[in-house]
CSV table of C-alpha atoms in Angstrom, one decimal:
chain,number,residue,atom,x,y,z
A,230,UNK,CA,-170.0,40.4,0.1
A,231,UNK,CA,-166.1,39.9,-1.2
A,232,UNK,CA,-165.7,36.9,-2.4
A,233,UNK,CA,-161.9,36.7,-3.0
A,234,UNK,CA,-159.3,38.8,-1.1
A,235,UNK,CA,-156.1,39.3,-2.5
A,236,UNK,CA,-153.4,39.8,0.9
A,237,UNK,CA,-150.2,41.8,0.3
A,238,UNK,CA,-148.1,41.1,2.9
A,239,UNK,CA,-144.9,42.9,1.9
A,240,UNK,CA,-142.1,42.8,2.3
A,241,UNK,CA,-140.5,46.3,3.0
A,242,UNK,CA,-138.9,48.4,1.0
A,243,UNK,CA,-140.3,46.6,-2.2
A,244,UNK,CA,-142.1,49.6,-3.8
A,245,UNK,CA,-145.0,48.9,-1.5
A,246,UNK,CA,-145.8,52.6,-0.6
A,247,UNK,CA,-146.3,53.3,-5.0
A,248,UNK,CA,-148.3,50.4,-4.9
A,249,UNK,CA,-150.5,51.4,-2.0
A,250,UNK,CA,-151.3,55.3,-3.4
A,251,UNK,CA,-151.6,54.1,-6.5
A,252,UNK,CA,-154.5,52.0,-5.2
A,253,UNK,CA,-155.9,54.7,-3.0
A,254,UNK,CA,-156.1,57.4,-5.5
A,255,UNK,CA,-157.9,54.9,-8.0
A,256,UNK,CA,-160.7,53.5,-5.6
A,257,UNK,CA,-163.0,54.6,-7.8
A,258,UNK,CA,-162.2,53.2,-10.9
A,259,UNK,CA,-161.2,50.3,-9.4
A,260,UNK,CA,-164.8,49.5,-7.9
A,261,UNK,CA,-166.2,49.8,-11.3
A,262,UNK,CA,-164.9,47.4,-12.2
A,263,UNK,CA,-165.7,45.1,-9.0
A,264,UNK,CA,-162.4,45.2,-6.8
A,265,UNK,CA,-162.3,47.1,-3.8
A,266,UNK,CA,-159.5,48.3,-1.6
A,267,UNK,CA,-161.6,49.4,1.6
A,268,UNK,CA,-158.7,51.7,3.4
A,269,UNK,CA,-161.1,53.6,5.5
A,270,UNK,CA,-160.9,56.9,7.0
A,271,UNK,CA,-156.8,56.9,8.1
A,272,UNK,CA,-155.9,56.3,4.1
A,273,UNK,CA,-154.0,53.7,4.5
A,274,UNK,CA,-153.7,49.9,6.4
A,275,UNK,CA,-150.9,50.6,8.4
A,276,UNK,CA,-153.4,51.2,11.6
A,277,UNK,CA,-154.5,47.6,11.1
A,278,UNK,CA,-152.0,46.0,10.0
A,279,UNK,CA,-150.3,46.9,13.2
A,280,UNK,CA,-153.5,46.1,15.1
A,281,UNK,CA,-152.9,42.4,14.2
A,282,UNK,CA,-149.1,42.1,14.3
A,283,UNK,CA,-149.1,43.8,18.1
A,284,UNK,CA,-145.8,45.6,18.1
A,285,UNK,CA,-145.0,48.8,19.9
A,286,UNK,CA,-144.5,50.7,17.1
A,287,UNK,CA,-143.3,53.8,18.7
A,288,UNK,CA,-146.0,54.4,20.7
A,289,UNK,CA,-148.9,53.9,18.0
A,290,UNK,CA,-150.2,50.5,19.4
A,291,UNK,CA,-152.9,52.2,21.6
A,292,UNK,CA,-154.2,54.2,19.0
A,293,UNK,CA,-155.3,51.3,16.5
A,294,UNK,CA,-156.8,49.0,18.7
A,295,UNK,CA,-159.9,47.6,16.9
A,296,UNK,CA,-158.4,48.4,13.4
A,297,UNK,CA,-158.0,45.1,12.2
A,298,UNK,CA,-161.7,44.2,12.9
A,299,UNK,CA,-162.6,47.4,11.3
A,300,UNK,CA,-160.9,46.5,8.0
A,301,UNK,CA,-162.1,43.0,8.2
A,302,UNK,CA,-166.0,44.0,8.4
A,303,UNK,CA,-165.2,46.3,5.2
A,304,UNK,CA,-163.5,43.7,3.0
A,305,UNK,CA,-166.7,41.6,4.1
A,306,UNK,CA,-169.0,44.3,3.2
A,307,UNK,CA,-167.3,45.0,-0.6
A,308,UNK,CA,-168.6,43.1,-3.3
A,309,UNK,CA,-166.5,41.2,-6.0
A,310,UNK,CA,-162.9,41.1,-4.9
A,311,UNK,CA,-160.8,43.0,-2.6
A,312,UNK,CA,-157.1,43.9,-2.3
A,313,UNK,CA,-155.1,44.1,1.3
A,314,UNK,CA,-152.0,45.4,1.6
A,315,UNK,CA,-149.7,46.8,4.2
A,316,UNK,CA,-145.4,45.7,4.7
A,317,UNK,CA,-145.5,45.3,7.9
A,318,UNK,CA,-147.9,41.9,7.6
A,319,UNK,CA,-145.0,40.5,6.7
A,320,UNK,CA,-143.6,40.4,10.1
A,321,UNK,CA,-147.2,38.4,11.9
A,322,UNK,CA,-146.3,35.8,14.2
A,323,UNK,CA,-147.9,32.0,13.4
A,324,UNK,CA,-151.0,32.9,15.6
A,325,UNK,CA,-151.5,36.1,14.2
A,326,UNK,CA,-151.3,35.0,10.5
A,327,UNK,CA,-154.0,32.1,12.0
A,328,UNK,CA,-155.9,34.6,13.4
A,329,UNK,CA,-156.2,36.5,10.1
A,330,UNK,CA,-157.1,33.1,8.3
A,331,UNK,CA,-159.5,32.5,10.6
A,332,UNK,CA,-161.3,36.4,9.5
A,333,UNK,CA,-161.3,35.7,6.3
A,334,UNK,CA,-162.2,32.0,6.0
A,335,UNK,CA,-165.3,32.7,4.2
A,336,UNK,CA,-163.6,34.1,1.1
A,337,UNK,CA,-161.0,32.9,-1.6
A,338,UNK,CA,-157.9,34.2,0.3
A,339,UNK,CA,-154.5,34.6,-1.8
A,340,UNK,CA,-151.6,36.2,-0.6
A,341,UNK,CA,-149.1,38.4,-2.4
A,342,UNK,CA,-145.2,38.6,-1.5
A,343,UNK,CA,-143.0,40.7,-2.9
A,344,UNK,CA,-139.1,40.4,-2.6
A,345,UNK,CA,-136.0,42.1,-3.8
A,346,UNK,CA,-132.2,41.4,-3.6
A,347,UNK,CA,-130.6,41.8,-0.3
A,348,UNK,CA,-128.0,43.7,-1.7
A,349,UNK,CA,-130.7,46.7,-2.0
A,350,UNK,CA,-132.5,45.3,1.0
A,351,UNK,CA,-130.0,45.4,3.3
A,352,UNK,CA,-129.1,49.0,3.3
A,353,UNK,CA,-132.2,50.1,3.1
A,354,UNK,CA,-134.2,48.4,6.1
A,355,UNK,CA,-130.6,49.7,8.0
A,356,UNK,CA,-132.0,52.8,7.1
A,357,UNK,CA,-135.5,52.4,8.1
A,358,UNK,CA,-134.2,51.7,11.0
A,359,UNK,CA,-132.1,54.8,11.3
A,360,UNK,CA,-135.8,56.7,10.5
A,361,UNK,CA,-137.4,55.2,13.3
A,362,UNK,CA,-134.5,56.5,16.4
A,363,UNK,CA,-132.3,54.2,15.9
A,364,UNK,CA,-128.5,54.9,16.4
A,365,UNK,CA,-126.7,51.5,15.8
A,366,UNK,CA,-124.0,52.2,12.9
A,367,UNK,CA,-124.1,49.7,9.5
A,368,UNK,CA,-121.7,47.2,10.5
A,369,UNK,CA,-123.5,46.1,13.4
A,370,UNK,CA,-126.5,46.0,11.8
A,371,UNK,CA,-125.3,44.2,8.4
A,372,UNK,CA,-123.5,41.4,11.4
A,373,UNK,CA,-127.0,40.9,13.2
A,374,UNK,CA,-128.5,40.3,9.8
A,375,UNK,CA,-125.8,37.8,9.2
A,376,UNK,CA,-125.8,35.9,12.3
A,377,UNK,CA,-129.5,35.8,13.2
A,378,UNK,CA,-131.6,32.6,12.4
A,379,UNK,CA,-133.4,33.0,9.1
A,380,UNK,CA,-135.5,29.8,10.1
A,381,UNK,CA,-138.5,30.6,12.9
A,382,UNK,CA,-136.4,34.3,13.0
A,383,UNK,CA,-136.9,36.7,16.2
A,384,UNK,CA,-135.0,39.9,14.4
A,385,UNK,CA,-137.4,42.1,12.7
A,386,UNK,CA,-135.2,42.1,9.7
A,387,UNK,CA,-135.8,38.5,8.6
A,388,UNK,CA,-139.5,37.8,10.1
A,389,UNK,CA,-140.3,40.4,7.0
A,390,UNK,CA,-137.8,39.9,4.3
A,391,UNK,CA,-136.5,35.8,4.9
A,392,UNK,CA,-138.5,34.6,1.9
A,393,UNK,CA,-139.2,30.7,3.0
A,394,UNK,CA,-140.0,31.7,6.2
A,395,UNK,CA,-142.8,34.6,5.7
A,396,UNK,CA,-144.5,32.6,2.7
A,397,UNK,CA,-144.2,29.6,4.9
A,398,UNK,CA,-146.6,30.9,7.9
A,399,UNK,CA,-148.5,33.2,5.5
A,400,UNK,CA,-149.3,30.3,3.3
A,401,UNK,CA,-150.6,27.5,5.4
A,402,UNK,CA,-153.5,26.1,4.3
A,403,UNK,CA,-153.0,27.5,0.7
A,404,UNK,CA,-152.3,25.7,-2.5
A,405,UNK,CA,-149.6,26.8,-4.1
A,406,UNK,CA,-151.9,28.6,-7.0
A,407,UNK,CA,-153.0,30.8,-4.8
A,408,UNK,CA,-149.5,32.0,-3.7
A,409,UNK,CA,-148.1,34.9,-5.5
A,410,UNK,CA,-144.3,36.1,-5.4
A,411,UNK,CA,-143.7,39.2,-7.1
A,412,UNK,CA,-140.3,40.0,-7.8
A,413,UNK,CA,-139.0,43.4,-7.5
A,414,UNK,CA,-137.1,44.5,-11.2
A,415,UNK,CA,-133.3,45.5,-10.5
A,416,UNK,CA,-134.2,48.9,-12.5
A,417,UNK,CA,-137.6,50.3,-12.2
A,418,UNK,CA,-137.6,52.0,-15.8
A,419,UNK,CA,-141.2,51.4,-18.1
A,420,UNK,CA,-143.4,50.7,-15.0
A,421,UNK,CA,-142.4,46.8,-14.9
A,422,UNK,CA,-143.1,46.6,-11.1
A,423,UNK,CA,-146.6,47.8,-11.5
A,424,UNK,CA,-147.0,45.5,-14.1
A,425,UNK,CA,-145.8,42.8,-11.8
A,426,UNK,CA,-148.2,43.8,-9.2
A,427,UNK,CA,-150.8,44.0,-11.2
A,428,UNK,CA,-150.6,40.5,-12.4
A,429,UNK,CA,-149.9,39.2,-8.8
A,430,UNK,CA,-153.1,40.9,-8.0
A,431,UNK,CA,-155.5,40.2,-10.7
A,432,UNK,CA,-156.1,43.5,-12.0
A,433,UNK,CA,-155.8,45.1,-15.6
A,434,UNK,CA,-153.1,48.1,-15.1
A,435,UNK,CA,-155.9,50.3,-16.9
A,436,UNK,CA,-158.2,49.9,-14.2
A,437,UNK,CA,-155.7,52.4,-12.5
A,438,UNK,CA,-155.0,54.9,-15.0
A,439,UNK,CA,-153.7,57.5,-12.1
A,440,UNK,CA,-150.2,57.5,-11.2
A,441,UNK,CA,-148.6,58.0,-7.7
A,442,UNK,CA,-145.3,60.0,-7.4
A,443,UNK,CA,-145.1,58.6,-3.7
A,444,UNK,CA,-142.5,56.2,-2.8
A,445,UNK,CA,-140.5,55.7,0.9
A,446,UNK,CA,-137.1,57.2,-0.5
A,447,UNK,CA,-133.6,57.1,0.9
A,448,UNK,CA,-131.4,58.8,2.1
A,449,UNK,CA,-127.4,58.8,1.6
A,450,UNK,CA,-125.0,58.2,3.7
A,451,UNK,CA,-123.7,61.4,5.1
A,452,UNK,CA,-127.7,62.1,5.8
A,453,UNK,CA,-127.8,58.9,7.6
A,454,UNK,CA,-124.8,59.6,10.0
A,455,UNK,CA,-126.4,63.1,10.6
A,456,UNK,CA,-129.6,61.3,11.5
A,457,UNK,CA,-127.8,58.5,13.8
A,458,UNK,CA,-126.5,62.0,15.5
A,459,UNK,CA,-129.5,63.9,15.9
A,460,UNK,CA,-131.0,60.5,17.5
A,461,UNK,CA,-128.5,60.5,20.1
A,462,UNK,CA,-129.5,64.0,21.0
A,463,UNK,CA,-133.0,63.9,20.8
A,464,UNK,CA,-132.8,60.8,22.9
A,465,UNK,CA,-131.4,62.8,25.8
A,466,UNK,CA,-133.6,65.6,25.0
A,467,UNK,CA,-136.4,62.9,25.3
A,468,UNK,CA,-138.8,64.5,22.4
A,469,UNK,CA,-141.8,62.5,22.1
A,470,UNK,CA,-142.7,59.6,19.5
A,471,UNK,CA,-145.4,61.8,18.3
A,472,UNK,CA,-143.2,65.3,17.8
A,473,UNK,CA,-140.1,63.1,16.2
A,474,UNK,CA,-142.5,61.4,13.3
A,475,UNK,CA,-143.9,64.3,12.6
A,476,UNK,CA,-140.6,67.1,12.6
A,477,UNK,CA,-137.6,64.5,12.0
A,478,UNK,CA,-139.0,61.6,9.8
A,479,UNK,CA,-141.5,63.7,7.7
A,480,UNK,CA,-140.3,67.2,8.0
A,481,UNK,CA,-136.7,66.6,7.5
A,482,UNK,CA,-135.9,63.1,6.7
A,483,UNK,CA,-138.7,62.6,3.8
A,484,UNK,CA,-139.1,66.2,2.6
A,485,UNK,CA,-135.7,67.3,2.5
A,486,UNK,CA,-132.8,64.8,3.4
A,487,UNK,CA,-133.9,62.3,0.9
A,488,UNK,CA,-134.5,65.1,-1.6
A,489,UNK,CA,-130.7,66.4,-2.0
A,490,UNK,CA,-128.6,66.0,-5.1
A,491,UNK,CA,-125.2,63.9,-5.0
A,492,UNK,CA,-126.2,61.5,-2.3
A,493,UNK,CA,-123.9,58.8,-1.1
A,494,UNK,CA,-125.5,55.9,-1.8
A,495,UNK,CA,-125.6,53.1,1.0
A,496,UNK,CA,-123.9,49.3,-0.4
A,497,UNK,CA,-123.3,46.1,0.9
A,498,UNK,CA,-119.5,45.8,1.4
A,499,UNK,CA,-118.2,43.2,-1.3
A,500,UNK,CA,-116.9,40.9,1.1
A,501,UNK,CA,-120.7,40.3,2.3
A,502,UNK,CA,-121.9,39.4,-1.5
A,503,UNK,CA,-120.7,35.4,-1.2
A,504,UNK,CA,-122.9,35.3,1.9
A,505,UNK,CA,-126.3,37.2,0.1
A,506,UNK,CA,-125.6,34.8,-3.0
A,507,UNK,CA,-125.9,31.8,-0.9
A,508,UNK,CA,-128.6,33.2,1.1
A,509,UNK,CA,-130.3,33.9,-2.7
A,510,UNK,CA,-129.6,30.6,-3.9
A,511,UNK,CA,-131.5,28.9,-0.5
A,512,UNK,CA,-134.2,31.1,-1.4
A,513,UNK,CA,-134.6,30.6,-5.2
A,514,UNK,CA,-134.0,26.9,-4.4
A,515,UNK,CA,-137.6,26.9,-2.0
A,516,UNK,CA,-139.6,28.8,-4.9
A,517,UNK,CA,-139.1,26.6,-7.4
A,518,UNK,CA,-139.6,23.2,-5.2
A,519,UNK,CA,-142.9,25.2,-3.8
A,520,UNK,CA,-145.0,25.2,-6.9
A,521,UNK,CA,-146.4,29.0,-6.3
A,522,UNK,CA,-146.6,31.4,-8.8
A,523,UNK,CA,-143.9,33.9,-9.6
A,524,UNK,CA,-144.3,37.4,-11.1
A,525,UNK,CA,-141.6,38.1,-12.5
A,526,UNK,CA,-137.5,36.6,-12.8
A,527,UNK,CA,-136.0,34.8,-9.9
A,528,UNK,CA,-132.7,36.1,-11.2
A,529,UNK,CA,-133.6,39.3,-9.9
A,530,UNK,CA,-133.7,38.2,-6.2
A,531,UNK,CA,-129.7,37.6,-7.2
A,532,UNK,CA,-127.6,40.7,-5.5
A,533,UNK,CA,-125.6,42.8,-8.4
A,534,UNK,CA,-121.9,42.8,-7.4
A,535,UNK,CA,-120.2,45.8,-7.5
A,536,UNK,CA,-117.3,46.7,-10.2
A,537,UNK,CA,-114.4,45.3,-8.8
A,538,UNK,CA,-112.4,48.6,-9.1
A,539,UNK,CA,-115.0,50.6,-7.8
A,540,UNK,CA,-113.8,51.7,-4.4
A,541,UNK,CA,-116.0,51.0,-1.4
A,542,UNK,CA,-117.3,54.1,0.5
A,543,UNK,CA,-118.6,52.7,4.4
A,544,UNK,CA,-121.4,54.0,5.6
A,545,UNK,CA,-120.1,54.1,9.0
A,546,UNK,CA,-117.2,56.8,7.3
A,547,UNK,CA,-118.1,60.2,7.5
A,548,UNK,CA,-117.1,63.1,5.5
A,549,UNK,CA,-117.2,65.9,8.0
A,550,UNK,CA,-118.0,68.6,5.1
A,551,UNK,CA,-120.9,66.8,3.8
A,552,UNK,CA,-122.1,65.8,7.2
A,553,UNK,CA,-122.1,69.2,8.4
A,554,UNK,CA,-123.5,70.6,5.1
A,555,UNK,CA,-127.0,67.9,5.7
A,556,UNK,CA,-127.0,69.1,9.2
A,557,UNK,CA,-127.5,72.2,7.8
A,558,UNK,CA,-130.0,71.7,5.3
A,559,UNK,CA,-132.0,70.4,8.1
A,560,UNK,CA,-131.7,73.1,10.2
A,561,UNK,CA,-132.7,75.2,7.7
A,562,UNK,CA,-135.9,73.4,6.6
A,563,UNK,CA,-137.2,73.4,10.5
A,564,UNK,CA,-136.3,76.5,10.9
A,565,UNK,CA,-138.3,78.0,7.8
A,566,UNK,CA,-141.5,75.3,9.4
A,567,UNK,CA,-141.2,77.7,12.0
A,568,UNK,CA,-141.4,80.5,10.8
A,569,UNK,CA,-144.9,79.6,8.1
A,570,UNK,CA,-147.0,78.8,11.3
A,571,UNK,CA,-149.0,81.3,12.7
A,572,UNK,CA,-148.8,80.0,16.1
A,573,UNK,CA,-145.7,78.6,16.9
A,574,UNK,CA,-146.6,77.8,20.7
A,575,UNK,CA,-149.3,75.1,19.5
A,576,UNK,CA,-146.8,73.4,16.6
A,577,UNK,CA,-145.3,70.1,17.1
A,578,UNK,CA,-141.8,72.7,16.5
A,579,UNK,CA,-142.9,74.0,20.1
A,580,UNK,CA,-142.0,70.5,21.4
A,581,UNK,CA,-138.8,70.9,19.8
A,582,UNK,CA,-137.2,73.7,21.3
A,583,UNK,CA,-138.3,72.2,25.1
A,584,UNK,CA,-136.7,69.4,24.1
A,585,UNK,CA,-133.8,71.7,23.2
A,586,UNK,CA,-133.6,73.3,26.1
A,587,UNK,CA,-133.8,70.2,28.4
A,588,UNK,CA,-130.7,68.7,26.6
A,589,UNK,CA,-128.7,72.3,27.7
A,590,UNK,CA,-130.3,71.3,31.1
A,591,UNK,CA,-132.6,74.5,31.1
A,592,UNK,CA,-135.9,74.5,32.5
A,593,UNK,CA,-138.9,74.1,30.2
């Protein structure tokens, strides 16, 4: 039986899906030397973790009923110490996080947070967002972050990335020693986040000697305004959950949009850097009157302004060449799916095309 458990609870977009394969891919070496991360059969925690915080999730709720328990009775099972860790944790309600406590009151629980700046954070949960149907352009988006309570939050955005507030119902019960916050570098060069998990999570970096080459990458912003787009119209076309994870965010998004040269990056608009310095300053204030351990530099929760003659590009702004030339791009790499199965009838593609024709108002 585990006796410690080490709980990673995100946040988003903080280099958690490196950490996460890198894990996976070195189970083995990792057991020898008495940690476990018990994933299971799907690969990964997401199944549980979403099990436990009991969201929609784009239709995938039924399908991980269970999950948590599952993952529960294998961290149980494992012997020495065990590492959890999924992003979307971050966003469990009081009772959920309680519930959780509750499986795991046996063992020496810590739990692992890691945070980067909002100026990075900002655009790329807007994006996420983008990935997962939405259509609302970046100005709304950076407004709602701006005016919604930080404090007891009900926005997705801050019950996983407000700081005080996640550690706060993740760590109740906890002394501070056994409350880690891991800081994400401002420049990943030398493997310094790895490092940092590492030391969050008690293990010698040689114990994973494999590297990962996975991480959830962006995409720019003349991809993203294509994307808002081709949401709109697969919203009317009314493709399935299923179909659009599979063809838009994998297919398209992850394996081509976020792969092309010369993207536009996404920024926070100088104006909003006084408001994510104060916001920073709130937050650095609560870690150092907390006691728990850090991982890293607090000064790299603080946003990097921009030059201040760099000009400003919005995301919200397109540039009708570029725009067109993504759209393309994706065209082409569904089109060439298409043509490399052998029976395009039984693809997820098919689903495509009815949708297709539904939005011309044809008859499937």
């Amino acid at each position: 039986m585990a006796d410690v458990v080490h709980l990673h609870v995100g946040a988003p977009k903080t280099g958690t899906t490196y950490l996460q394969d890198r894990l996976a891919i070195n189970r083995t070496s990792l057991e020898e030397h008495g940690v476990s991360y018990p994933i299971g059969l799907r690969g990964d925690m997401f199944g549980a973790a979403l099990d436990l915080i009991d969201m929609p999730w784009g239709g995938q709720r039924e399908g991980v009923r269970g999950e948590w328990d599952a993952l529960m009775g294998r961290v149980r099972r494992a012997s020495g110490r065990a590492v959890v860790s999924h992003e979307i944790l971050a966003g469990a309600r009081p009772k959920q996080v309680e519930r959780a406590m509750r499986d795991l009151a046996e063992l020496e629980v810590h739990v692992v947070f890691s945070a980067r700046d909002l100026a990075r954070q900002i655009p790329a949960e807007w994006q996420e967002t983008v990935k997962h149907r939405r259509v609302h352009p970046f100005s709304r988006f950076l407004r709602q972050v701006q005016e919604s309570p930080r404090r007891n939050p009900r926005t997705w955005f801050w019950r996983a990335q407000s700081l005080p507030d996640v550690l706060t119902r993740w760590s109740s019960g906890l002394p501070p020693e056994r409350i880690h916050l891991v800081t994400v570098p401002q420049t990943r060069t030398g493997g310094a986040l790895w490092t940092r998990y590492c030391e969050a999570l008690q293990l010698d970096p040689a114990w994973a000697p494999e590297d990962s080459d996975r991480a959830n990458v962006s995409i720019g912003i003349d991809e993203t305004i294509m994307l808002r787009r081709l949401n709109r119209r697969l919203r009317a076309a009314e493709l399935d959950s299923e179909a659009y994870r599979s063809i838009v965010r994998e297919l398209v998004v992850h394996r081509r949009l976020a792969l092309r040269e010369d993207k536009r990056k996404v920024t926070l608009p100088p104006e909003a850097f006084d408001w994510a310095d104060e916001v920073t300053d709130e937050w650095i204030e609560w870690v150092r009157g907390s006691g728990i351990h850090v991982v890293g530099d607090l000064e790299d929760l603080r946003p990097v302004r921009p030059d201040p003659d760099a000009v400003w590009e919005n995301p919200d702004k397109p540039r009708p060449a570029r725009v067109g030339d993504a759209t393309m791009d994706a065209l082409v790499t569904v089109v060439m799916e298409l043509a490399d199965r052998p029976d395009p009838e039984q693809s997820p593609v098919s689903r495509l095309a009815r949708a297709a024709r539904r939005l011309r108002g044809e008859t499937p």
